[in-house]
PDB file of C-alpha atoms in Angstrom:
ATOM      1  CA  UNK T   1      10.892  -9.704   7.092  1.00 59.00           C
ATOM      2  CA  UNK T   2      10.169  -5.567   7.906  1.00 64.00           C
ATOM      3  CA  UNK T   3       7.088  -5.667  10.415  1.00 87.00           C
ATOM      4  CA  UNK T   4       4.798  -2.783  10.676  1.00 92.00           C
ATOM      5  CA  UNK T   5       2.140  -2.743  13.269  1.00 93.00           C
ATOM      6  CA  UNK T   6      -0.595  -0.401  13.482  1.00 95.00           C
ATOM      7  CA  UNK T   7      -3.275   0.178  16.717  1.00 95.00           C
ATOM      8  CA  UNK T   8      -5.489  -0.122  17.085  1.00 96.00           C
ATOM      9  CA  UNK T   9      -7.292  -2.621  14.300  1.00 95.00           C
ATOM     10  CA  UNK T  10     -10.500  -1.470  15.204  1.00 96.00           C
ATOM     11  CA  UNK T  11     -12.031   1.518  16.815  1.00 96.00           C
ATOM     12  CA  UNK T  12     -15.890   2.968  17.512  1.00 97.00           C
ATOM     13  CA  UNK T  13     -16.208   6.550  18.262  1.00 96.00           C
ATOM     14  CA  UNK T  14     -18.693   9.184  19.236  1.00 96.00           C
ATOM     15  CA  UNK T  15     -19.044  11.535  16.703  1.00 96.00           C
ATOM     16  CA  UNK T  16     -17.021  15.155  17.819  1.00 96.00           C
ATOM     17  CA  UNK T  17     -14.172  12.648  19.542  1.00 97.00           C
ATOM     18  CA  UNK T  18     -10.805  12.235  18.724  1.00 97.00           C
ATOM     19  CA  UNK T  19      -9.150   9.289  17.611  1.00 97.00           C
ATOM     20  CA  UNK T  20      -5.006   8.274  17.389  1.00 97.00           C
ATOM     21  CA  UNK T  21      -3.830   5.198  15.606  1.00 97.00           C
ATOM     22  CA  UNK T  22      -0.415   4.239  16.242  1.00 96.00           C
ATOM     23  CA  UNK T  23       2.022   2.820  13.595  1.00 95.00           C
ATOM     24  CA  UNK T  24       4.995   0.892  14.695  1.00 94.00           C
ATOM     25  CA  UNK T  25       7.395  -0.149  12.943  1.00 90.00           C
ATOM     26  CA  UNK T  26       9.329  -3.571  14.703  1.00 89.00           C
ATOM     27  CA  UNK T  27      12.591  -4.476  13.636  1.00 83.00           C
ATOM     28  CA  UNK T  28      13.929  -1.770  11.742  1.00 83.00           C
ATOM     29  CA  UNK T  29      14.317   2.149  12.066  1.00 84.00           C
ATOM     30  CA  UNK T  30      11.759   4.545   9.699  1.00 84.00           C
ATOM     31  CA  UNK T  31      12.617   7.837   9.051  1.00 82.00           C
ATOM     32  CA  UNK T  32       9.798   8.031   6.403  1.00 88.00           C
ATOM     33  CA  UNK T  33       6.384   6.633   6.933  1.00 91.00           C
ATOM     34  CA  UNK T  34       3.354   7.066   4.733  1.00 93.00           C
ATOM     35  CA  UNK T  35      -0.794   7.627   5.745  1.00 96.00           C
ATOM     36  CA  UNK T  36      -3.039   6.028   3.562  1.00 95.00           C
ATOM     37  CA  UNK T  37      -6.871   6.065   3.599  1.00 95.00           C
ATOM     38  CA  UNK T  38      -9.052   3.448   2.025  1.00 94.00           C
ATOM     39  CA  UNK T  39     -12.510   3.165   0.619  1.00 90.00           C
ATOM     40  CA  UNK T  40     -14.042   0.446   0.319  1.00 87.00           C
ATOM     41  CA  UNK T  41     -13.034  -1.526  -2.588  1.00 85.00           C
ATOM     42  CA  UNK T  42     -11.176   1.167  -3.758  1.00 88.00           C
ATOM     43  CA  UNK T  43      -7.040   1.477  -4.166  1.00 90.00           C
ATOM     44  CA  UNK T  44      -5.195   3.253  -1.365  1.00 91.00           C
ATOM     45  CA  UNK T  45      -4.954   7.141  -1.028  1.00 91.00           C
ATOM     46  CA  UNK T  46      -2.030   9.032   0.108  1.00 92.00           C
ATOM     47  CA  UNK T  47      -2.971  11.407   2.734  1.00 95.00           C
ATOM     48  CA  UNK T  48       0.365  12.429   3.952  1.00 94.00           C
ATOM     49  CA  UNK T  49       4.536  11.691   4.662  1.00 92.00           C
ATOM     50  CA  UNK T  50       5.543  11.160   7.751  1.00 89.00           C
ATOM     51  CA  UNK T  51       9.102  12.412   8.641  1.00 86.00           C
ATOM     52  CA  UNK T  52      11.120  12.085  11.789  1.00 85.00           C
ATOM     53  CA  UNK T  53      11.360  14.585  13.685  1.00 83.00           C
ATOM     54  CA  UNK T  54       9.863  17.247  11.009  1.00 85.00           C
ATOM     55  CA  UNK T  55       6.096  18.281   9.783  1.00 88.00           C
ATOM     56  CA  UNK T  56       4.661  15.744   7.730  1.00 92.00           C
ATOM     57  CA  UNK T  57       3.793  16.359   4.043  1.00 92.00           C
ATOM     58  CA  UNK T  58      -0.058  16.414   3.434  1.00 94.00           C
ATOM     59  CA  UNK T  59      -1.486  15.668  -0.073  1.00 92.00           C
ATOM     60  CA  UNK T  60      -3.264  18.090  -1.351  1.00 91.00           C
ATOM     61  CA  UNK T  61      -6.904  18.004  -0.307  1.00 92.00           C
ATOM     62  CA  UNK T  62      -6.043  16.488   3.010  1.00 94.00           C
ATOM     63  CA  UNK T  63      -7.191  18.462   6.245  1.00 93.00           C
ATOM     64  CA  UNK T  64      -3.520  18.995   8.124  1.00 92.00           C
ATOM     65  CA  UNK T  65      -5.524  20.610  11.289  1.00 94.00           C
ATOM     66  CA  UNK T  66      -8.149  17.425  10.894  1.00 96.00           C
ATOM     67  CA  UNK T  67      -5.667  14.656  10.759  1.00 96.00           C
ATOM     68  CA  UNK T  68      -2.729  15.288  12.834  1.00 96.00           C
ATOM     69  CA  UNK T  69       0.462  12.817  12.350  1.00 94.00           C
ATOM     70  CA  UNK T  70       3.376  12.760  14.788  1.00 91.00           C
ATOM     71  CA  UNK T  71       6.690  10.959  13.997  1.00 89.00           C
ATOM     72  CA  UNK T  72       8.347  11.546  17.141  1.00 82.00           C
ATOM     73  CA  UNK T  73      10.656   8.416  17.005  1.00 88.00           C
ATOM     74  CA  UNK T  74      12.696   5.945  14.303  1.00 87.00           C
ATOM     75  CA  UNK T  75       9.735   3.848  14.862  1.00 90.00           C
ATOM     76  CA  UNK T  76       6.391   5.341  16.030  1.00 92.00           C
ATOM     77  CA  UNK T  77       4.545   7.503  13.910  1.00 93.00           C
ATOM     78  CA  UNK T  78       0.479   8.526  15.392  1.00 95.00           C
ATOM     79  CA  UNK T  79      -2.256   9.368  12.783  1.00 97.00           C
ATOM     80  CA  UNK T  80      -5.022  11.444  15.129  1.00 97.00           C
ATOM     81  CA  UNK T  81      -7.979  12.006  13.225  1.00 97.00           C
ATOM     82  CA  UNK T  82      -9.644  15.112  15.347  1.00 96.00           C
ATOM     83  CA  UNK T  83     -13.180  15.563  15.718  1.00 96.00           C
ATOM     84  CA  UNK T  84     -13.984  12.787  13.717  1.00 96.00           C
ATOM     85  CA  UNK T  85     -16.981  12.571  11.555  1.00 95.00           C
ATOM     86  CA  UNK T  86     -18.985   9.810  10.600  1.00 96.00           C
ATOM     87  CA  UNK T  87     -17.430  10.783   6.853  1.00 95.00           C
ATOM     88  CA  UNK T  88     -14.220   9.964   8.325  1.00 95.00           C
ATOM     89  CA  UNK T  89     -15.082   6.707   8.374  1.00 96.00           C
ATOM     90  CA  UNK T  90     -12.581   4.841   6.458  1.00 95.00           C
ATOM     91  CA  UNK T  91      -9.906   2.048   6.236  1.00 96.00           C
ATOM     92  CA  UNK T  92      -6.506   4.025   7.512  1.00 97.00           C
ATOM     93  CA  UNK T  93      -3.025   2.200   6.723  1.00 96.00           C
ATOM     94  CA  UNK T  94       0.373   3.296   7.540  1.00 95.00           C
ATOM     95  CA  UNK T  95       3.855   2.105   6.020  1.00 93.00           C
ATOM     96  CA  UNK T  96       6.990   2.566   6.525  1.00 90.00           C
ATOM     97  CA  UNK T  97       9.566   2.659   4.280  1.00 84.00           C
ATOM     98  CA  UNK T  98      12.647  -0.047   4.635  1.00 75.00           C
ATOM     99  CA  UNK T  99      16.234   0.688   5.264  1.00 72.00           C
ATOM    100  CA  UNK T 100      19.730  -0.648   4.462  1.00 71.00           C
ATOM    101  CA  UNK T 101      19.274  -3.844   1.952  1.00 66.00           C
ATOM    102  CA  UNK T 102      15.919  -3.270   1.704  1.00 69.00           C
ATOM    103  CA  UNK T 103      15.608   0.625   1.410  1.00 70.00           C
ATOM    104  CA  UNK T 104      12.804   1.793  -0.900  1.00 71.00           C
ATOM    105  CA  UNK T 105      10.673  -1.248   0.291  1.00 78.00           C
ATOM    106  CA  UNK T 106       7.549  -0.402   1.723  1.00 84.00           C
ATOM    107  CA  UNK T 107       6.035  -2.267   4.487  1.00 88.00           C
ATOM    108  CA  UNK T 108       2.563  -2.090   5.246  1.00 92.00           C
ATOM    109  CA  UNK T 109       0.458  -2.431   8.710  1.00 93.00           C
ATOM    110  CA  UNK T 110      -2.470  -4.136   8.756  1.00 93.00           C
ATOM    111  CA  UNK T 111      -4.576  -1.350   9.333  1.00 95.00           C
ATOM    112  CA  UNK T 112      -7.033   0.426  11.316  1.00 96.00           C
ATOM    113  CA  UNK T 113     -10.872   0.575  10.476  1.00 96.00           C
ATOM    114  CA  UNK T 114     -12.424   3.606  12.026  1.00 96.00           C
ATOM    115  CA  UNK T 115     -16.448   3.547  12.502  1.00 96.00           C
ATOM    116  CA  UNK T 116     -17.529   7.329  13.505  1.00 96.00           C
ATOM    117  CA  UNK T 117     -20.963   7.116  14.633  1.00 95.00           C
TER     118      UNK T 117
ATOM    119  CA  UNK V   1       3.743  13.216 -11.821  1.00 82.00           C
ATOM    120  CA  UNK V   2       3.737   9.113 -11.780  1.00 87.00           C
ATOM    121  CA  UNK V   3       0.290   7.376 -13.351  1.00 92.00           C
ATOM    122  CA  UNK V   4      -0.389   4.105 -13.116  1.00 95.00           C
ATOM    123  CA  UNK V   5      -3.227   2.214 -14.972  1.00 96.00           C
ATOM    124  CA  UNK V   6      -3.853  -1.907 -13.570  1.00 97.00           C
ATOM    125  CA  UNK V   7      -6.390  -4.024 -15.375  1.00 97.00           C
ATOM    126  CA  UNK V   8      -8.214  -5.862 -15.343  1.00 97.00           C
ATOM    127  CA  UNK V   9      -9.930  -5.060 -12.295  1.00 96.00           C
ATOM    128  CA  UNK V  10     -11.735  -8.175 -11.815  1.00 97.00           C
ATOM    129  CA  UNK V  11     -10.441 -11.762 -12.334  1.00 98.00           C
ATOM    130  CA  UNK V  12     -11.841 -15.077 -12.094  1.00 98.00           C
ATOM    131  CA  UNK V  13     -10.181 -17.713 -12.623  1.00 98.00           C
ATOM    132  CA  UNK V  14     -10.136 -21.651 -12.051  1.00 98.00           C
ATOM    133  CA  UNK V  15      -8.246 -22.978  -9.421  1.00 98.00           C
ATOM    134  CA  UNK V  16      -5.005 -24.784 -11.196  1.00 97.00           C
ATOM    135  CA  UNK V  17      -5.173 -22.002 -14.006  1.00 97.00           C
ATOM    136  CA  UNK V  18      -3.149 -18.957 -14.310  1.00 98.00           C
ATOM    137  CA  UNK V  19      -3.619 -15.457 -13.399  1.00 98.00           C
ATOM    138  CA  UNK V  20      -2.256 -12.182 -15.410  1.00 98.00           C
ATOM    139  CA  UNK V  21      -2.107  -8.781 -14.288  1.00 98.00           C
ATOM    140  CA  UNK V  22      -0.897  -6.242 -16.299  1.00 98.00           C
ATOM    141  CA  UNK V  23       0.127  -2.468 -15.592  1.00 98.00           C
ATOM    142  CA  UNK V  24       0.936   0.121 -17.015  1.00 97.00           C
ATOM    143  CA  UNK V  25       3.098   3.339 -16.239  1.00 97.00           C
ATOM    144  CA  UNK V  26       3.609   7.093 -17.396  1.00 95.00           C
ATOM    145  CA  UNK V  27       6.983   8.371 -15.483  1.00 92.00           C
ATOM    146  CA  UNK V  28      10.412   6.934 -17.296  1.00 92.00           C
ATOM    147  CA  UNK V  29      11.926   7.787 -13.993  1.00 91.00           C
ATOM    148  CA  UNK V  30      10.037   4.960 -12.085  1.00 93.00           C
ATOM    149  CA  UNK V  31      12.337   2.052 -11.205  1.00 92.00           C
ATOM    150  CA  UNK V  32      10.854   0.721  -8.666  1.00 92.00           C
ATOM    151  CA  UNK V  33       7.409  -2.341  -9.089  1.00 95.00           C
ATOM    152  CA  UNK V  34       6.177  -3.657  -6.292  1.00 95.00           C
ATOM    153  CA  UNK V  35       3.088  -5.907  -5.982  1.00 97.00           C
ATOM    154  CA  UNK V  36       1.071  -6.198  -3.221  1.00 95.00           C
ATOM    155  CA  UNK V  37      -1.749  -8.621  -2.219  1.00 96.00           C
ATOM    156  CA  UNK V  38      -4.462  -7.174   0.436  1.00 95.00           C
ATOM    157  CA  UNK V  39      -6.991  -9.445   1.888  1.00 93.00           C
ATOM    158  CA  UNK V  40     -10.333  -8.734   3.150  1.00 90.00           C
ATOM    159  CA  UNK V  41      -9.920  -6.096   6.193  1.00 88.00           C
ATOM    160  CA  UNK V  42      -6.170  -6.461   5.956  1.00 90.00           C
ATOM    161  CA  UNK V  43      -3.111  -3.983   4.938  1.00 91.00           C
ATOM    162  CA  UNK V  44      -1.468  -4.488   1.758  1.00 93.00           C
ATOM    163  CA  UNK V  45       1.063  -7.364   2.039  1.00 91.00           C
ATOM    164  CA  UNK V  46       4.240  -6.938  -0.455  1.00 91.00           C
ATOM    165  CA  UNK V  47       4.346 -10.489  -2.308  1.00 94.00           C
ATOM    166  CA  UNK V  48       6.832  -9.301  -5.088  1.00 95.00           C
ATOM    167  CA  UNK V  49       9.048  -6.900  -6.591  1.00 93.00           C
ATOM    168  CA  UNK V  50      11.364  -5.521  -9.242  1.00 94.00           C
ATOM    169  CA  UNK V  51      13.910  -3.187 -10.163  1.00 91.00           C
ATOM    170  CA  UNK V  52      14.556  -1.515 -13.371  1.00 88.00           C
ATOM    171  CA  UNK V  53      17.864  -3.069 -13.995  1.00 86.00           C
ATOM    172  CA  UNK V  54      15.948  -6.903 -14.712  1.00 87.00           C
ATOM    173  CA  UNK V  55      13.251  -8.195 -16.964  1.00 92.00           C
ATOM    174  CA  UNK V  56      11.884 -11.097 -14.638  1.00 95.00           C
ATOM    175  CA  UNK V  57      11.676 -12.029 -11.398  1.00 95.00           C
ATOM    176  CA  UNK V  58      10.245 -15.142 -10.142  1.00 96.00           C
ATOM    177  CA  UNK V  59       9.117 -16.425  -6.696  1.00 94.00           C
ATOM    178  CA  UNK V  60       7.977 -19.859  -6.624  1.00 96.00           C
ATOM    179  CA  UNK V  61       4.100 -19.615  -8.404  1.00 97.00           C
ATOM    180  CA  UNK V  62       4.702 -16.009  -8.546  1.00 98.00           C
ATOM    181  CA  UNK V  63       6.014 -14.162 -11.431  1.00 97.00           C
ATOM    182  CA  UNK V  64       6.558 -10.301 -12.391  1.00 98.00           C
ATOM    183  CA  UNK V  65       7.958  -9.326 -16.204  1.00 97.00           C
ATOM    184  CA  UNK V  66       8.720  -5.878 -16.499  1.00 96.00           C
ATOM    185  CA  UNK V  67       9.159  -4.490 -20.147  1.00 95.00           C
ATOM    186  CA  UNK V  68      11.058  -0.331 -19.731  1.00 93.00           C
ATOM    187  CA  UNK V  69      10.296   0.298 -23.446  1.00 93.00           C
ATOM    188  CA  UNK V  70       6.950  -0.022 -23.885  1.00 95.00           C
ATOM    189  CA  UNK V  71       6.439   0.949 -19.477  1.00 95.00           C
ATOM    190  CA  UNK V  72       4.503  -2.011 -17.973  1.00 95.00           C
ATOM    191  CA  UNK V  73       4.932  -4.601 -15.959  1.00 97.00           C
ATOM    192  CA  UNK V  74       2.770  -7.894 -15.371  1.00 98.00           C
ATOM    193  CA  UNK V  75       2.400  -9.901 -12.578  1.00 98.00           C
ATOM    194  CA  UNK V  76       1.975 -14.092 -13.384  1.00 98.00           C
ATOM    195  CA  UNK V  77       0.468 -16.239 -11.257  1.00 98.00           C
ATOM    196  CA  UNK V  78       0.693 -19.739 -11.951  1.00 97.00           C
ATOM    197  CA  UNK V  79      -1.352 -23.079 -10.341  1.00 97.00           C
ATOM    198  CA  UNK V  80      -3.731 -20.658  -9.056  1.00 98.00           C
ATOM    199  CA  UNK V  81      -4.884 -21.683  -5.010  1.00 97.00           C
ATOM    200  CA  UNK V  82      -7.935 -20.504  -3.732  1.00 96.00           C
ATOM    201  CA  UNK V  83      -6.530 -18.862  -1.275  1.00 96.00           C
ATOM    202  CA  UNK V  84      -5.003 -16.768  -3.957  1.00 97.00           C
ATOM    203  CA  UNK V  85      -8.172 -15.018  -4.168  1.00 97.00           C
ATOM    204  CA  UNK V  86      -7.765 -11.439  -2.862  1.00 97.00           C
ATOM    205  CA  UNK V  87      -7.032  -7.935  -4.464  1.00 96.00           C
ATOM    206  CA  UNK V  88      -3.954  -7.167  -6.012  1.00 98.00           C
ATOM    207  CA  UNK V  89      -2.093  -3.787  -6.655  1.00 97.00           C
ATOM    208  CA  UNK V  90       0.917  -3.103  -8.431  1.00 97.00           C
ATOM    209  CA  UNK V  91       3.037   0.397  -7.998  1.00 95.00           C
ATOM    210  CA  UNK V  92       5.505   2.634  -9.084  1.00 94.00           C
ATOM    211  CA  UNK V  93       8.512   4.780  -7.827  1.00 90.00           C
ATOM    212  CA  UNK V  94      11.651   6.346  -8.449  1.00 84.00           C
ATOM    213  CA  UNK V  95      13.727   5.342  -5.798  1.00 78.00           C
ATOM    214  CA  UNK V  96      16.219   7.581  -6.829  1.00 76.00           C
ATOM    215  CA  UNK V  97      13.707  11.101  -5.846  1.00 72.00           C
ATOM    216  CA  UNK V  98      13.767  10.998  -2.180  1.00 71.00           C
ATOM    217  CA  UNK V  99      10.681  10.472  -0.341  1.00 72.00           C
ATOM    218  CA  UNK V 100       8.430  10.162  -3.094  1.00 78.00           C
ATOM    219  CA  UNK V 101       5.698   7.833  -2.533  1.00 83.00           C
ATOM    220  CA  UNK V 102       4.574   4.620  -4.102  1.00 88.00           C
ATOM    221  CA  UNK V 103       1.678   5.811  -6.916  1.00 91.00           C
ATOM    222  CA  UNK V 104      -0.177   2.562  -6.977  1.00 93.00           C
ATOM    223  CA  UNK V 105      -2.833   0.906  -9.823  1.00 95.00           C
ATOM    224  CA  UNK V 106      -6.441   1.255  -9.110  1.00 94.00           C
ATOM    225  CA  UNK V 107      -6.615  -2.957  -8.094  1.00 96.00           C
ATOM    226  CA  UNK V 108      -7.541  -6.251  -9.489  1.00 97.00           C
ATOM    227  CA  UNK V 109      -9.710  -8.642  -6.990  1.00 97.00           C
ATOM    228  CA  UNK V 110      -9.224 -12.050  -8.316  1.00 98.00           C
ATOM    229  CA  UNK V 111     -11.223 -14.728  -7.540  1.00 97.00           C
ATOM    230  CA  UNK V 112     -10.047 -18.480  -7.060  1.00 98.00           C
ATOM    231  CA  UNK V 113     -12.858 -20.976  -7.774  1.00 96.00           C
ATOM    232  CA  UNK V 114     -12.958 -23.903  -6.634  1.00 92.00           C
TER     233      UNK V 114
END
């Protein structure tokens, strides 16, 4: 099946640093990919959509200048959450959306935890 | 815009029984149910889905029922495994608007006991 992988799975910061996670997806090509943040034991919040080579889409609420997303490729999209916070704390998860047969799946990584300290 | 209400949003079960979870949606545009099952410090796995244009899908223990009249879909688990236990969400889309996103249910976290 579609394989998304996201990097890093874990990351410890300094509070004021910036942070990039990576979202890759494997074996197919992703024009769209999505940025979700997750509290704990809570559902998964849109933060923005990702489009190749064009801005991404930020949900309303959601810092563009704080949480900068790059979708420079068919398969890479970056997530850099900029002087990070130890409220930015959170569960971050990308997807990307499938193609061909399987268009209008969406494929999850496994995402990133992010510990501002 | 697309609502969608899950319950419940805790389950227990015994291991062997079955597991319901039920759905609900607000947008008659939605075609598009996927379920997803997301372990502990893990993304969101797709496990099942299902379009608008069938009633039932079934994957070996794994079951979805959608009913377009009333707007909600179910997901069945049957034989329940322990290592069933995780939390669930179920979501909606149109796949016919574009980019739209998936608007997903607030969870259920089932529990398998032994």
């Amino acid at each position: 099946g579609a394989v998304v992988s996201q990097h890093p799975s874990r990351v410890i910061c300094k509070s004021g640093t910036s942070v990039k996670i990576e979202c890759r997806s494997l074996d197919f090509q992703a024009t769209t990919m999505f940025w979700y943040r997750q509290f704990p034991k809570q559902s998964l919040m849109l933060m923005a959509t990702s489009n190749e080579g064009s801005k991404a889409t930020y949900e309303q609420g959601v810092e563009k200048d704080k949480f900068l997303i790059n979708h420079a490729s068919l398969t890479l999209s970056t997530l850099t959450v900029t002087s990070a916070h130890p409220e930015d704390s959170s569960f971050y998860i990308c997807s990307a959306r499938g193609t061909g047969v399987r268009s209008g799946e969406l494929f999850f990584g496994e995402g990133s935890r992010l510990t501002v300290l | 815009g697309e609502n969608v209400e899950q319950h419940p949003s805790t389950l227990s079960v015994q291991e062997g029984d079955s597991a319901v979870i039920k759905c609900t949606y607000s947008d008659s545009a939605s075609n598009y149910f996927p379920w997803y099952k997301q372990e502990l410090g893990k993304g969101p796995q797709l496990i099942i889905d299902i379009r608008s244009n069938v009633g039932e899908k079934k994957d070996q223990r794994i079951a979805v029922t959608l009913n377009k009249t009333a707007k909600h879909f179910s997901l069945h688990i049957t034989e329940t495994q322990p290592e069933d236990s995780a939390v669930y969400f179920c979501a909606a889309r149109s796949l016919n608007s574009g980019n739209t996103p998936l608007v997903f249910g607030k969870g259920t976290r089932l529990s398998v006991i032994a």
